Amino acid sequence: MTTLPGDLVEAAGRCLVLGFDGTALPDELKRLADTGLGGVILHTRNVAGRSELRSLTDELRALRPGLLVTVDQEGGGISHLARAGAPETPGNWALGVADDTGLTGAVADALARHLTECGVTVSFAPVADVHRVAANPIVRTRAFGADPVHAARHVTAWIEATLAAGVAPCAKHFPGHGSTTVDSHLGAAVDARDEQVLRETDLLPFRAAVAAGVPLVMTAHVVYPALDPAAPATLSRRILTDLLRTELGFEGVIVTDALEMKAIADGVGEAAAAVAAIGAGADQLIIARPDPGLWLRCRDALVEAMADGRLDPARVVEAARRVDALAERFAQPPPPSHSPVADIGLRAARRAIRWKPLPGPVLDPFVVDLHRPPKPALEWSRTDLVRVLREVMPGTDGVAATRDPVDVADVLRRAQGRPLLIATEDPDLHPWQAAVRTALLAGRPDALLIATGLPDAETEAADGLCVYGRGRANLRAVAEALL
């Protein structure tokens, strides 16, 4: 690595937010903390329990008191701290359906209070994306809705409650990931809509977030040709500096989504992207992959780029100063204050359910739960509806499937003489679910349909039960509705 003054090497270190494996700190992470590491991002793989997690976060701060400890804790199905007893919440779309900003704030408060107990002070939430395209595979129920004004109100409520709890919230994914048809974890994503449409829809929740004082904004690895045809937002000076900084007036920390996502890694590559993102105006780079070699390549790429003139050292120093200012406010968890509202997540999930009331309780049903597998990097475990219903109705039976084949004849045989429930999760995106449902309905037209994701036309036409999420709170609310 090229020799640079130590303060510039430390400034480059401030720009990194690193993920690691297991519940013990890797030696390379400790060494990087000694040379200015900005932060770490926790995942389910780092969590054994609440007390163990607090010991881990205390150990991290002992390495460097200004280290930011962060996590993706959106609620609903995206909860990396479930093993640490995180509150069960229904997810953003369900909160948008309930449409009570006080309720949204109470849910955000409960999640934030739990984070402070665990020693986590930065939450990469809320999702400020607006779900506008039916075929979008990645935002969906993570958004508060499809209407930008509606979403903006709930984004504001989430941010204000999280800040009040002493945790730094983060609005993501700027300038909006809700109108792509590709998941940027998996490939290049493009939003080809014109600039006026982008400004009238996707930018509104981010404007509201800035007005609410959000201290971090996360970038989208999405190309917006109307804004910058040459680069995804993460690498675009036009989007990060001209639009977010200058036009929207954002003065906090701009953090990238994970650089190892394929939209970046399969394009310019992580190390080159690190240089381009900081040059474009980003302040911190998430590298969630637990790969010390990758961490060092990205850090060293920043140092080399400063040494050979491709990256202005003043830009890196500016980024480091923003990170330090954030750490001054949020690196240390605040002391405990009030307790969150008890069972707020379940209360919210109950409020979100939409359904035609049943003539009586549905007891000991046979359940066919059709859903997609967990998304890598976001969902590390998922609970199926059969298991949750069995907790309250031990006589429940059924099958859970994440892909074909489902033995329809066997299901119909086993479900004889008992209520049949058919649950789907976004069958418009996963046609195998619709096919299984159609085959089951041919034999059991009396079956009750349940939508755990966004409901499709068939579920709505049948007055099915819609819960708008797959968090445990959503599925527990299904059990209550049946009873």
PDB file of N, CA, C and O in Angstrom, residues 55 102 121 140 183 206 242 244 258 275 284 300 304 321 423 455 471:
ATOM      1  N   SER A  55     -22.657  -7.728  25.208  1.00  0.00           N
ATOM      2  CA  SER A  55     -21.228  -7.897  25.492  1.00  0.00           C
ATOM      3  C   SER A  55     -20.393  -7.653  24.245  1.00  0.00           C
ATOM      4  O   SER A  55     -19.323  -7.030  24.301  1.00  0.00           O
ATOM      5  N   GLY A 102     -49.185   7.642  14.591  1.00  0.00           N
ATOM      6  CA  GLY A 102     -48.850   7.397  15.993  1.00  0.00           C
ATOM      7  C   GLY A 102     -48.477   5.946  16.228  1.00  0.00           C
ATOM      8  O   GLY A 102     -47.549   5.633  16.981  1.00  0.00           O
ATOM      9  N   THR A 121     -26.709   1.501  17.827  1.00  0.00           N
ATOM     10  CA  THR A 121     -27.130   2.897  17.817  1.00  0.00           C
ATOM     11  C   THR A 121     -27.445   3.450  16.432  1.00  0.00           C
ATOM     12  O   THR A 121     -27.822   4.613  16.316  1.00  0.00           O
ATOM     13  N   ARG A 140     -41.607  -4.033  -2.259  1.00  0.00           N
ATOM     14  CA  ARG A 140     -42.901  -4.609  -1.922  1.00  0.00           C
ATOM     15  C   ARG A 140     -43.364  -4.216  -0.516  1.00  0.00           C
ATOM     16  O   ARG A 140     -43.483  -3.035  -0.222  1.00  0.00           O
ATOM     17  N   ASP A 183     -33.838  -7.004  -8.628  1.00  0.00           N
ATOM     18  CA  ASP A 183     -33.284  -6.848  -7.290  1.00  0.00           C
ATOM     19  C   ASP A 183     -31.795  -6.548  -7.432  1.00  0.00           C
ATOM     20  O   ASP A 183     -31.044  -7.350  -7.989  1.00  0.00           O
ATOM     21  N   PHE A 206     -38.120  11.079   0.581  1.00  0.00           N
ATOM     22  CA  PHE A 206     -36.758  11.466   0.966  1.00  0.00           C
ATOM     23  C   PHE A 206     -36.703  12.945   1.340  1.00  0.00           C
ATOM     24  O   PHE A 206     -35.976  13.330   2.272  1.00  0.00           O
ATOM     25  N   ASP A 242     -25.219  16.655  -6.373  1.00  0.00           N
ATOM     26  CA  ASP A 242     -26.062  17.712  -6.938  1.00  0.00           C
ATOM     27  C   ASP A 242     -27.508  17.606  -6.453  1.00  0.00           C
ATOM     28  O   ASP A 242     -28.117  18.619  -6.097  1.00  0.00           O
ATOM     29  N   LEU A 244     -28.992  15.161  -3.902  1.00  0.00           N
ATOM     30  CA  LEU A 244     -29.224  14.933  -2.477  1.00  0.00           C
ATOM     31  C   LEU A 244     -28.622  16.036  -1.617  1.00  0.00           C
ATOM     32  O   LEU A 244     -29.284  16.578  -0.720  1.00  0.00           O
ATOM     33  N   ALA A 258     -24.672  -2.280   0.410  1.00  0.00           N
ATOM     34  CA  ALA A 258     -23.492  -3.149   0.440  1.00  0.00           C
ATOM     35  C   ALA A 258     -22.826  -3.226  -0.930  1.00  0.00           C
ATOM     36  O   ALA A 258     -23.482  -3.497  -1.941  1.00  0.00           O
ATOM     37  N   VAL A 275     -13.898   3.761  -4.439  1.00  0.00           N
ATOM     38  CA  VAL A 275     -13.304   5.037  -4.851  1.00  0.00           C
ATOM     39  C   VAL A 275     -14.350   5.918  -5.522  1.00  0.00           C
ATOM     40  O   VAL A 275     -14.486   7.108  -5.226  1.00  0.00           O
ATOM     41  N   GLN A 284     -19.769   6.849   3.700  1.00  0.00           N
ATOM     42  CA  GLN A 284     -19.448   5.528   4.234  1.00  0.00           C
ATOM     43  C   GLN A 284     -19.845   4.449   3.237  1.00  0.00           C
ATOM     44  O   GLN A 284     -20.821   4.596   2.480  1.00  0.00           O
ATOM     45  N   ASP A 300      -7.576   0.030   0.887  1.00  0.00           N
ATOM     46  CA  ASP A 300      -6.341   0.361   0.179  1.00  0.00           C
ATOM     47  C   ASP A 300      -6.614   1.060  -1.146  1.00  0.00           C
ATOM     48  O   ASP A 300      -5.823   1.897  -1.596  1.00  0.00           O
ATOM     49  N   GLU A 304      -4.763   4.404  -2.230  1.00  0.00           N
ATOM     50  CA  GLU A 304      -4.042   4.510  -3.506  1.00  0.00           C
ATOM     51  C   GLU A 304      -4.607   5.626  -4.375  1.00  0.00           C
ATOM     52  O   GLU A 304      -3.862   6.363  -5.031  1.00  0.00           O
ATOM     53  N   ARG A 321     -15.080  13.473   8.591  1.00  0.00           N
ATOM     54  CA  ARG A 321     -15.600  14.445   9.556  1.00  0.00           C
ATOM     55  C   ARG A 321     -17.103  14.269   9.743  1.00  0.00           C
ATOM     56  O   ARG A 321     -17.610  14.411  10.857  1.00  0.00           O
ATOM     57  N   ALA A 423     -52.533 -20.176   1.869  1.00  0.00           N
ATOM     58  CA  ALA A 423     -51.817 -18.907   2.007  1.00  0.00           C
ATOM     59  C   ALA A 423     -50.802 -18.773   0.882  1.00  0.00           C
ATOM     60  O   ALA A 423     -50.087 -19.728   0.549  1.00  0.00           O
ATOM     61  N   PRO A 455     -51.672  -8.733  -1.764  1.00  0.00           N
ATOM     62  CA  PRO A 455     -52.724  -9.600  -2.301  1.00  0.00           C
ATOM     63  C   PRO A 455     -52.851  -9.468  -3.809  1.00  0.00           C
ATOM     64  O   PRO A 455     -52.666  -8.383  -4.370  1.00  0.00           O
ATOM     65  N   GLY A 471     -43.961 -11.268   8.920  1.00  0.00           N
ATOM     66  CA  GLY A 471     -43.384 -11.290  10.252  1.00  0.00           C
ATOM     67  C   GLY A 471     -44.239 -12.148  11.175  1.00  0.00           C
ATOM     68  O   GLY A 471     -45.408 -12.424  10.893  1.00  0.00           O
TER      69      GLY A 471
END
